[in-house]
Amino acid sequence: MPLASVARWLEQREWAGAFSASQWLYPSVLATHLTCIAIFGGMILVTNLRLLGWLRSQSVTGVVQKLRPWKWIGFVIMVTCGALLAGSEAEKYYVNPYFWVKMTLLALIGVHGLVFRNSVYRNTAELDSAQIMPPRAKLAAVLSLILWIGVVCAGRMIGYYVGPRSLAVALWR
Amino acid sequence: MVQYVALNVDYATRRILSSEILFSLDSATFRVLPNRLRKMLIQTNVVLQAMIEKQWLFPATECVHIVSFALSVGTITLVDFSLLGIGLQRKAASQLVRSTDLWTLSGFVLIVFSGLLLFASDPDHYYLSSVFQFKIACLVLAVIFNYTIHRKVALSADASGMASKMAAGVSLVLWVAVIFGGLFFSFA
């Protein structure tokens, strides 16, 4: 099924129009999305700082394993908010390059998790005892930081794109 | 020679029409500033000029603002969660506060710096908005709370007592209010 027609179908749903035009509901969902960036983005930042060798007082096991369920909860909340936000204006998001950059970066984050899974994320006991963090852990942390900061910036830029097609759609409506 | 823009044109039009971007003498923000600052600002608003010349500067400043609040508010909420017994343990809280101190402070510095730049781009729009005023009030309360009561409770060895939970709760509510205020302000 071509994605463009799925996007059009989504945006035509009744809830979509009411939601994206609402005075308080849409901003509240967006603010929740932003709060999750602060809380769970903060957890991810702290994990990466520990993998780089700072924040020595916390064990790697602590920041990686113990915080993992909370990071997943945060991820689920963010994806739910994101789905509501994007789904209610699906056609405008479909043509928005920043949105696709963000989705690509999220996919790359998934790849990153798989690539460094065995050497870093399931290997916390060994990393705990390391005096100096091994290069692979540092690489994982740097890449993770670049990818997540990229996601946040691309997300912010979504609102700034006014494309020719979306403008035509808005005018046509 | 300082140019004055006509004051009977609405604010938005004034900004578009004026080829020299000014800090209008009619501006509410302008009136509360001390004299020396007023004299500095009576010429062109350099922040606004730069942001109009290079369109990407305003979004870039916003991104710095967001990432730096992820850093500072994130580290603070991590401490809050450990005070509530979520995530890291309660007894990790005092070490956590000490280790993340510098990062939280750096985050605050970046937030204030980027925030001031954003504010300078359109001072009246920010200064006159009650939502923005609410946000700044919450921010001031949150920062003061963080460096006084919150810090004291986190550094004490009070194992999962009421004080820990209440301090964590107040801190979370204040910071979430700042974020919500910031977003609702930019929407209205």
PDB file of N, CA, C and O in Angstrom, chain A residues 24 26-28 30-32 34-35 37-39 42-43 45-46 49 54-55 57-58 62 66-67 70 149 152-153 156-157 160, chain B residues 58-59 62-63 66-67 69-71 73-75 77-78 81 86-89 92 95-96 99-100 103 176 179-180 183-184 187:
ATOM      1  N   TRP A  24      -5.604  22.857  23.652  1.00  0.00           N
ATOM      2  CA  TRP A  24      -4.805  22.385  24.771  1.00  0.00           C
ATOM      3  C   TRP A  24      -4.332  20.956  24.612  1.00  0.00           C
ATOM      4  O   TRP A  24      -3.306  20.573  25.169  1.00  0.00           O
ATOM      5  N   TYR A  26      -3.345  19.118  21.812  1.00  0.00           N
ATOM      6  CA  TYR A  26      -2.155  18.968  20.976  1.00  0.00           C
ATOM      7  C   TYR A  26      -0.906  19.511  21.671  1.00  0.00           C
ATOM      8  O   TYR A  26       0.110  18.824  21.751  1.00  0.00           O
ATOM      9  N   PRO A  27      -0.962  20.760  22.222  1.00  0.00           N
ATOM     10  CA  PRO A  27       0.210  21.250  22.947  1.00  0.00           C
ATOM     11  C   PRO A  27       0.570  20.377  24.152  1.00  0.00           C
ATOM     12  O   PRO A  27       1.759  20.211  24.454  1.00  0.00           O
ATOM     13  N   SER A  28      -0.443  19.796  24.831  1.00  0.00           N
ATOM     14  CA  SER A  28      -0.133  18.944  25.986  1.00  0.00           C
ATOM     15  C   SER A  28       0.627  17.699  25.564  1.00  0.00           C
ATOM     16  O   SER A  28       1.584  17.289  26.234  1.00  0.00           O
ATOM     17  N   LEU A  30       2.470  17.403  22.903  1.00  0.00           N
ATOM     18  CA  LEU A  30       3.799  17.862  22.505  1.00  0.00           C
ATOM     19  C   LEU A  30       4.655  18.157  23.729  1.00  0.00           C
ATOM     20  O   LEU A  30       5.845  17.832  23.771  1.00  0.00           O
ATOM     21  N   ALA A  31       4.044  18.769  24.763  1.00  0.00           N
ATOM     22  CA  ALA A  31       4.798  19.070  25.984  1.00  0.00           C
ATOM     23  C   ALA A  31       5.200  17.784  26.703  1.00  0.00           C
ATOM     24  O   ALA A  31       6.288  17.712  27.295  1.00  0.00           O
ATOM     25  N   THR A  32       4.322  16.757  26.655  1.00  0.00           N
ATOM     26  CA  THR A  32       4.678  15.457  27.242  1.00  0.00           C
ATOM     27  C   THR A  32       5.871  14.868  26.498  1.00  0.00           C
ATOM     28  O   THR A  32       6.807  14.329  27.103  1.00  0.00           O
ATOM     29  N   LEU A  34       8.152  16.482  24.973  1.00  0.00           N
ATOM     30  CA  LEU A  34       9.319  17.277  25.360  1.00  0.00           C
ATOM     31  C   LEU A  34       9.799  16.916  26.764  1.00  0.00           C
ATOM     32  O   LEU A  34      11.009  16.830  27.022  1.00  0.00           O
ATOM     33  N   THR A  35       8.846  16.677  27.685  1.00  0.00           N
ATOM     34  CA  THR A  35       9.229  16.286  29.047  1.00  0.00           C
ATOM     35  C   THR A  35       9.956  14.944  29.025  1.00  0.00           C
ATOM     36  O   THR A  35      10.936  14.748  29.749  1.00  0.00           O
ATOM     37  N   ILE A  37      11.752  13.906  26.581  1.00  0.00           N
ATOM     38  CA  ILE A  37      13.104  14.185  26.101  1.00  0.00           C
ATOM     39  C   ILE A  37      13.970  14.550  27.296  1.00  0.00           C
ATOM     40  O   ILE A  37      15.093  14.072  27.427  1.00  0.00           O
ATOM     41  N   ALA A  38      13.431  15.398  28.178  1.00  0.00           N
ATOM     42  CA  ALA A  38      14.222  15.822  29.335  1.00  0.00           C
ATOM     43  C   ALA A  38      14.530  14.643  30.241  1.00  0.00           C
ATOM     44  O   ALA A  38      15.682  14.399  30.591  1.00  0.00           O
ATOM     45  N   ILE A  39      13.509  13.879  30.611  1.00  0.00           N
ATOM     46  CA  ILE A  39      13.707  12.827  31.607  1.00  0.00           C
ATOM     47  C   ILE A  39      14.490  11.657  31.020  1.00  0.00           C
ATOM     48  O   ILE A  39      15.549  11.284  31.535  1.00  0.00           O
ATOM     49  N   GLY A  42      17.759  12.537  29.400  1.00  0.00           N
ATOM     50  CA  GLY A  42      18.717  12.719  30.473  1.00  0.00           C
ATOM     51  C   GLY A  42      19.336  11.408  30.905  1.00  0.00           C
ATOM     52  O   GLY A  42      20.549  11.309  31.112  1.00  0.00           O
ATOM     53  N   MET A  43      18.504  10.368  31.015  1.00  0.00           N
ATOM     54  CA  MET A  43      19.027   9.047  31.395  1.00  0.00           C
ATOM     55  C   MET A  43      20.019   8.552  30.353  1.00  0.00           C
ATOM     56  O   MET A  43      21.077   8.001  30.679  1.00  0.00           O
ATOM     57  N   LEU A  45      21.749  10.400  28.258  1.00  0.00           N
ATOM     58  CA  LEU A  45      22.950  11.228  28.347  1.00  0.00           C
ATOM     59  C   LEU A  45      23.850  10.737  29.466  1.00  0.00           C
ATOM     60  O   LEU A  45      25.070  10.618  29.301  1.00  0.00           O
ATOM     61  N   VAL A  46      23.252  10.456  30.639  1.00  0.00           N
ATOM     62  CA  VAL A  46      24.045  10.006  31.776  1.00  0.00           C
ATOM     63  C   VAL A  46      24.709   8.666  31.467  1.00  0.00           C
ATOM     64  O   VAL A  46      25.877   8.446  31.803  1.00  0.00           O
ATOM     65  N   LEU A  49      27.634   9.401  29.277  1.00  0.00           N
ATOM     66  CA  LEU A  49      28.727  10.036  30.005  1.00  0.00           C
ATOM     67  C   LEU A  49      29.485   9.006  30.835  1.00  0.00           C
ATOM     68  O   LEU A  49      30.710   9.057  30.958  1.00  0.00           O
ATOM     69  N   TRP A  54      33.233   9.380  32.570  1.00  0.00           N
ATOM     70  CA  TRP A  54      32.925  10.333  33.620  1.00  0.00           C
ATOM     71  C   TRP A  54      31.896   9.732  34.563  1.00  0.00           C
ATOM     72  O   TRP A  54      31.533   8.575  34.416  1.00  0.00           O
ATOM     73  N   LEU A  55      31.421  10.503  35.543  1.00  0.00           N
ATOM     74  CA  LEU A  55      30.408  10.027  36.491  1.00  0.00           C
ATOM     75  C   LEU A  55      30.801   8.692  37.109  1.00  0.00           C
ATOM     76  O   LEU A  55      30.014   7.757  37.184  1.00  0.00           O
ATOM     77  N   SER A  57      31.121   7.649  39.975  1.00  0.00           N
ATOM     78  CA  SER A  57      30.500   7.152  41.197  1.00  0.00           C
ATOM     79  C   SER A  57      29.410   6.133  40.905  1.00  0.00           C
ATOM     80  O   SER A  57      29.055   5.338  41.769  1.00  0.00           O
ATOM     81  N   GLN A  58      28.864   6.163  39.688  1.00  0.00           N
ATOM     82  CA  GLN A  58      27.823   5.191  39.346  1.00  0.00           C
ATOM     83  C   GLN A  58      28.440   4.036  38.573  1.00  0.00           C
ATOM     84  O   GLN A  58      29.328   4.232  37.758  1.00  0.00           O
ATOM     85  N   GLY A  62      24.715  -0.186  36.849  1.00  0.00           N
ATOM     86  CA  GLY A  62      23.618   0.622  37.343  1.00  0.00           C
ATOM     87  C   GLY A  62      22.963   1.429  36.232  1.00  0.00           C
ATOM     88  O   GLY A  62      21.759   1.339  35.999  1.00  0.00           O
ATOM     89  N   LYS A  66      20.030  -1.153  35.237  1.00  0.00           N
ATOM     90  CA  LYS A  66      18.960  -0.734  36.139  1.00  0.00           C
ATOM     91  C   LYS A  66      18.024   0.268  35.489  1.00  0.00           C
ATOM     92  O   LYS A  66      16.825   0.268  35.737  1.00  0.00           O
ATOM     93  N   LEU A  67      18.577   1.140  34.660  1.00  0.00           N
ATOM     94  CA  LEU A  67      17.736   2.162  34.051  1.00  0.00           C
ATOM     95  C   LEU A  67      17.037   1.667  32.801  1.00  0.00           C
ATOM     96  O   LEU A  67      16.182   2.346  32.248  1.00  0.00           O
ATOM     97  N   TRP A  70      13.215   1.700  32.578  1.00  0.00           N
ATOM     98  CA  TRP A  70      12.671   3.066  32.567  1.00  0.00           C
ATOM     99  C   TRP A  70      12.890   3.728  31.219  1.00  0.00           C
ATOM    100  O   TRP A  70      12.060   4.490  30.737  1.00  0.00           O
ATOM    101  N   ILE A 149      21.267  13.407  19.791  1.00  0.00           N
ATOM    102  CA  ILE A 149      21.186  14.854  19.624  1.00  0.00           C
ATOM    103  C   ILE A 149      20.652  15.179  18.235  1.00  0.00           C
ATOM    104  O   ILE A 149      19.859  16.120  18.061  1.00  0.00           O
ATOM    105  N   VAL A 152      16.866  14.847  18.328  1.00  0.00           N
ATOM    106  CA  VAL A 152      16.222  15.996  18.975  1.00  0.00           C
ATOM    107  C   VAL A 152      16.202  17.206  18.047  1.00  0.00           C
ATOM    108  O   VAL A 152      15.171  17.870  17.888  1.00  0.00           O
ATOM    109  N   CYS A 153      17.335  17.480  17.406  1.00  0.00           N
ATOM    110  CA  CYS A 153      17.401  18.650  16.520  1.00  0.00           C
ATOM    111  C   CYS A 153      16.500  18.472  15.304  1.00  0.00           C
ATOM    112  O   CYS A 153      15.776  19.400  14.927  1.00  0.00           O
ATOM    113  N   ARG A 156      12.991  19.097  16.303  1.00  0.00           N
ATOM    114  CA  ARG A 156      12.652  20.504  16.462  1.00  0.00           C
ATOM    115  C   ARG A 156      12.450  21.163  15.102  1.00  0.00           C
ATOM    116  O   ARG A 156      11.573  21.996  14.914  1.00  0.00           O
ATOM    117  N   MET A 157      13.277  20.757  14.124  1.00  0.00           N
ATOM    118  CA  MET A 157      13.218  21.388  12.819  1.00  0.00           C
ATOM    119  C   MET A 157      11.966  20.996  12.028  1.00  0.00           C
ATOM    120  O   MET A 157      11.629  21.668  11.055  1.00  0.00           O
ATOM    121  N   TYR A 160       9.644  23.673  11.334  1.00  0.00           N
ATOM    122  CA  TYR A 160      10.081  24.810  10.516  1.00  0.00           C
ATOM    123  C   TYR A 160       9.921  24.578   9.031  1.00  0.00           C
ATOM    124  O   TYR A 160      10.128  25.474   8.234  1.00  0.00           O
TER     125      TYR A 160
ATOM    126  N   PHE B  58      18.055  31.014  14.784  1.00  0.00           N
ATOM    127  CA  PHE B  58      17.016  30.865  15.806  1.00  0.00           C
ATOM    128  C   PHE B  58      16.717  29.399  16.093  1.00  0.00           C
ATOM    129  O   PHE B  58      16.740  28.986  17.257  1.00  0.00           O
ATOM    130  N   PRO B  59      16.445  28.551  15.073  1.00  0.00           N
ATOM    131  CA  PRO B  59      16.252  27.128  15.351  1.00  0.00           C
ATOM    132  C   PRO B  59      17.461  26.481  16.014  1.00  0.00           C
ATOM    133  O   PRO B  59      17.306  25.640  16.900  1.00  0.00           O
ATOM    134  N   GLU B  62      17.378  27.289  19.597  1.00  0.00           N
ATOM    135  CA  GLU B  62      16.355  26.471  20.256  1.00  0.00           C
ATOM    136  C   GLU B  62      16.864  25.065  20.506  1.00  0.00           C
ATOM    137  O   GLU B  62      16.604  24.483  21.560  1.00  0.00           O
ATOM    138  N   CYS B  63      17.591  24.489  19.537  1.00  0.00           N
ATOM    139  CA  CYS B  63      18.105  23.129  19.719  1.00  0.00           C
ATOM    140  C   CYS B  63      19.110  23.073  20.872  1.00  0.00           C
ATOM    141  O   CYS B  63      19.088  22.132  21.668  1.00  0.00           O
ATOM    142  N   ILE B  66      17.094  23.031  24.000  1.00  0.00           N
ATOM    143  CA  ILE B  66      16.464  21.733  24.286  1.00  0.00           C
ATOM    144  C   ILE B  66      17.489  20.720  24.786  1.00  0.00           C
ATOM    145  O   ILE B  66      17.280  20.054  25.806  1.00  0.00           O
ATOM    146  N   VAL B  67      18.626  20.607  24.078  1.00  0.00           N
ATOM    147  CA  VAL B  67      19.628  19.619  24.482  1.00  0.00           C
ATOM    148  C   VAL B  67      20.170  19.962  25.878  1.00  0.00           C
ATOM    149  O   VAL B  67      20.365  19.080  26.715  1.00  0.00           O
ATOM    150  N   PHE B  69      18.566  21.517  28.273  1.00  0.00           N
ATOM    151  CA  PHE B  69      17.642  21.163  29.351  1.00  0.00           C
ATOM    152  C   PHE B  69      17.501  19.655  29.508  1.00  0.00           C
ATOM    153  O   PHE B  69      17.243  19.166  30.609  1.00  0.00           O
ATOM    154  N   ALA B  70      17.738  18.907  28.416  1.00  0.00           N
ATOM    155  CA  ALA B  70      17.798  17.455  28.585  1.00  0.00           C
ATOM    156  C   ALA B  70      18.940  17.099  29.531  1.00  0.00           C
ATOM    157  O   ALA B  70      18.801  16.234  30.401  1.00  0.00           O
ATOM    158  N   LEU B  71      20.060  17.818  29.416  1.00  0.00           N
ATOM    159  CA  LEU B  71      21.202  17.553  30.288  1.00  0.00           C
ATOM    160  C   LEU B  71      20.893  17.917  31.736  1.00  0.00           C
ATOM    161  O   LEU B  71      20.993  17.081  32.630  1.00  0.00           O
ATOM    162  N   VAL B  73      17.937  19.149  33.361  1.00  0.00           N
ATOM    163  CA  VAL B  73      16.711  18.612  33.951  1.00  0.00           C
ATOM    164  C   VAL B  73      16.792  17.091  34.013  1.00  0.00           C
ATOM    165  O   VAL B  73      16.316  16.471  34.965  1.00  0.00           O
ATOM    166  N   GLY B  74      17.452  16.477  33.028  1.00  0.00           N
ATOM    167  CA  GLY B  74      17.612  15.026  33.027  1.00  0.00           C
ATOM    168  C   GLY B  74      18.397  14.531  34.223  1.00  0.00           C
ATOM    169  O   GLY B  74      18.002  13.563  34.885  1.00  0.00           O
ATOM    170  N   THR B  75      19.529  15.197  34.532  1.00  0.00           N
ATOM    171  CA  THR B  75      20.318  14.767  35.688  1.00  0.00           C
ATOM    172  C   THR B  75      19.546  14.997  36.980  1.00  0.00           C
ATOM    173  O   THR B  75      19.577  14.165  37.896  1.00  0.00           O
ATOM    174  N   THR B  77      16.238  14.994  37.319  1.00  0.00           N
ATOM    175  CA  THR B  77      15.162  13.997  37.447  1.00  0.00           C
ATOM    176  C   THR B  77      15.731  12.616  37.753  1.00  0.00           C
ATOM    177  O   THR B  77      15.064  11.811  38.410  1.00  0.00           O
ATOM    178  N   LEU B  78      16.956  12.357  37.319  1.00  0.00           N
ATOM    179  CA  LEU B  78      17.582  11.086  37.682  1.00  0.00           C
ATOM    180  C   LEU B  78      17.756  11.004  39.207  1.00  0.00           C
ATOM    181  O   LEU B  78      17.464   9.985  39.837  1.00  0.00           O
ATOM    182  N   PHE B  81      14.302  10.520  40.706  1.00  0.00           N
ATOM    183  CA  PHE B  81      13.836   9.146  40.606  1.00  0.00           C
ATOM    184  C   PHE B  81      14.515   8.260  41.633  1.00  0.00           C
ATOM    185  O   PHE B  81      13.893   7.367  42.209  1.00  0.00           O
ATOM    186  N   ILE B  86      12.893   4.819  42.368  1.00  0.00           N
ATOM    187  CA  ILE B  86      12.748   4.321  40.990  1.00  0.00           C
ATOM    188  C   ILE B  86      14.116   4.363  40.333  1.00  0.00           C
ATOM    189  O   ILE B  86      14.885   5.274  40.571  1.00  0.00           O
ATOM    190  N   GLY B  87      14.434   3.398  39.482  1.00  0.00           N
ATOM    191  CA  GLY B  87      15.712   3.458  38.763  1.00  0.00           C
ATOM    192  C   GLY B  87      16.860   3.125  39.694  1.00  0.00           C
ATOM    193  O   GLY B  87      16.922   2.048  40.259  1.00  0.00           O
ATOM    194  N   LEU B  88      17.770   4.068  39.871  1.00  0.00           N
ATOM    195  CA  LEU B  88      18.908   3.823  40.750  1.00  0.00           C
ATOM    196  C   LEU B  88      18.449   3.861  42.208  1.00  0.00           C
ATOM    197  O   LEU B  88      17.417   4.424  42.541  1.00  0.00           O
ATOM    198  N   GLN B  89      19.278   3.272  43.089  1.00  0.00           N
ATOM    199  CA  GLN B  89      18.850   3.150  44.489  1.00  0.00           C
ATOM    200  C   GLN B  89      18.896   4.475  45.227  1.00  0.00           C
ATOM    201  O   GLN B  89      19.606   5.393  44.838  1.00  0.00           O
ATOM    202  N   ALA B  92      22.197   5.739  46.307  1.00  0.00           N
ATOM    203  CA  ALA B  92      23.059   6.300  45.268  1.00  0.00           C
ATOM    204  C   ALA B  92      22.844   7.793  45.101  1.00  0.00           C
ATOM    205  O   ALA B  92      23.632   8.471  44.435  1.00  0.00           O
ATOM    206  N   GLN B  95      25.733  10.330  46.062  1.00  0.00           N
ATOM    207  CA  GLN B  95      26.862  10.281  45.117  1.00  0.00           C
ATOM    208  C   GLN B  95      26.463  10.868  43.776  1.00  0.00           C
ATOM    209  O   GLN B  95      27.247  11.543  43.103  1.00  0.00           O
ATOM    210  N   LEU B  96      25.207  10.573  43.389  1.00  0.00           N
ATOM    211  CA  LEU B  96      24.711  11.044  42.092  1.00  0.00           C
ATOM    212  C   LEU B  96      24.699  12.562  42.043  1.00  0.00           C
ATOM    213  O   LEU B  96      25.132  13.172  41.062  1.00  0.00           O
ATOM    214  N   SER B  99      28.305  13.794  41.661  1.00  0.00           N
ATOM    215  CA  SER B  99      28.920  13.576  40.338  1.00  0.00           C
ATOM    216  C   SER B  99      28.272  14.423  39.258  1.00  0.00           C
ATOM    217  O   SER B  99      28.946  14.908  38.357  1.00  0.00           O
ATOM    218  N   THR B 100      26.939  14.557  39.322  1.00  0.00           N
ATOM    219  CA  THR B 100      26.267  15.254  38.219  1.00  0.00           C
ATOM    220  C   THR B 100      26.238  16.760  38.411  1.00  0.00           C
ATOM    221  O   THR B 100      25.764  17.492  37.541  1.00  0.00           O
ATOM    222  N   TRP B 103      27.664  18.815  35.574  1.00  0.00           N
ATOM    223  CA  TRP B 103      26.878  18.683  34.348  1.00  0.00           C
ATOM    224  C   TRP B 103      25.580  19.472  34.455  1.00  0.00           C
ATOM    225  O   TRP B 103      25.162  20.149  33.514  1.00  0.00           O
ATOM    226  N   VAL B 176       8.626  20.009  35.385  1.00  0.00           N
ATOM    227  CA  VAL B 176       7.636  19.714  34.340  1.00  0.00           C
ATOM    228  C   VAL B 176       6.825  20.974  34.026  1.00  0.00           C
ATOM    229  O   VAL B 176       6.495  21.244  32.870  1.00  0.00           O
ATOM    230  N   ILE B 179       8.820  23.121  31.644  1.00  0.00           N
ATOM    231  CA  ILE B 179       8.813  22.613  30.271  1.00  0.00           C
ATOM    232  C   ILE B 179       7.453  22.857  29.611  1.00  0.00           C
ATOM    233  O   ILE B 179       7.373  23.321  28.466  1.00  0.00           O
ATOM    234  N   PHE B 180       6.383  22.549  30.350  1.00  0.00           N
ATOM    235  CA  PHE B 180       5.043  22.782  29.801  1.00  0.00           C
ATOM    236  C   PHE B 180       4.827  24.261  29.515  1.00  0.00           C
ATOM    237  O   PHE B 180       4.278  24.638  28.483  1.00  0.00           O
ATOM    238  N   LEU B 183       6.627  25.260  26.335  1.00  0.00           N
ATOM    239  CA  LEU B 183       5.988  24.822  25.111  1.00  0.00           C
ATOM    240  C   LEU B 183       4.688  25.555  24.835  1.00  0.00           C
ATOM    241  O   LEU B 183       4.414  25.983  23.720  1.00  0.00           O
ATOM    242  N   PHE B 184       3.849  25.716  25.876  1.00  0.00           N
ATOM    243  CA  PHE B 184       2.569  26.419  25.677  1.00  0.00           C
ATOM    244  C   PHE B 184       2.810  27.867  25.267  1.00  0.00           C
ATOM    245  O   PHE B 184       2.047  28.426  24.488  1.00  0.00           O
ATOM    246  N   PHE B 187       3.538  28.056  21.609  1.00  0.00           N
ATOM    247  CA  PHE B 187       2.404  27.701  20.769  1.00  0.00           C
ATOM    248  C   PHE B 187       1.396  28.826  20.608  1.00  0.00           C
ATOM    249  O   PHE B 187       0.819  29.003  19.568  1.00  0.00           O
TER     250      PHE B 187
END
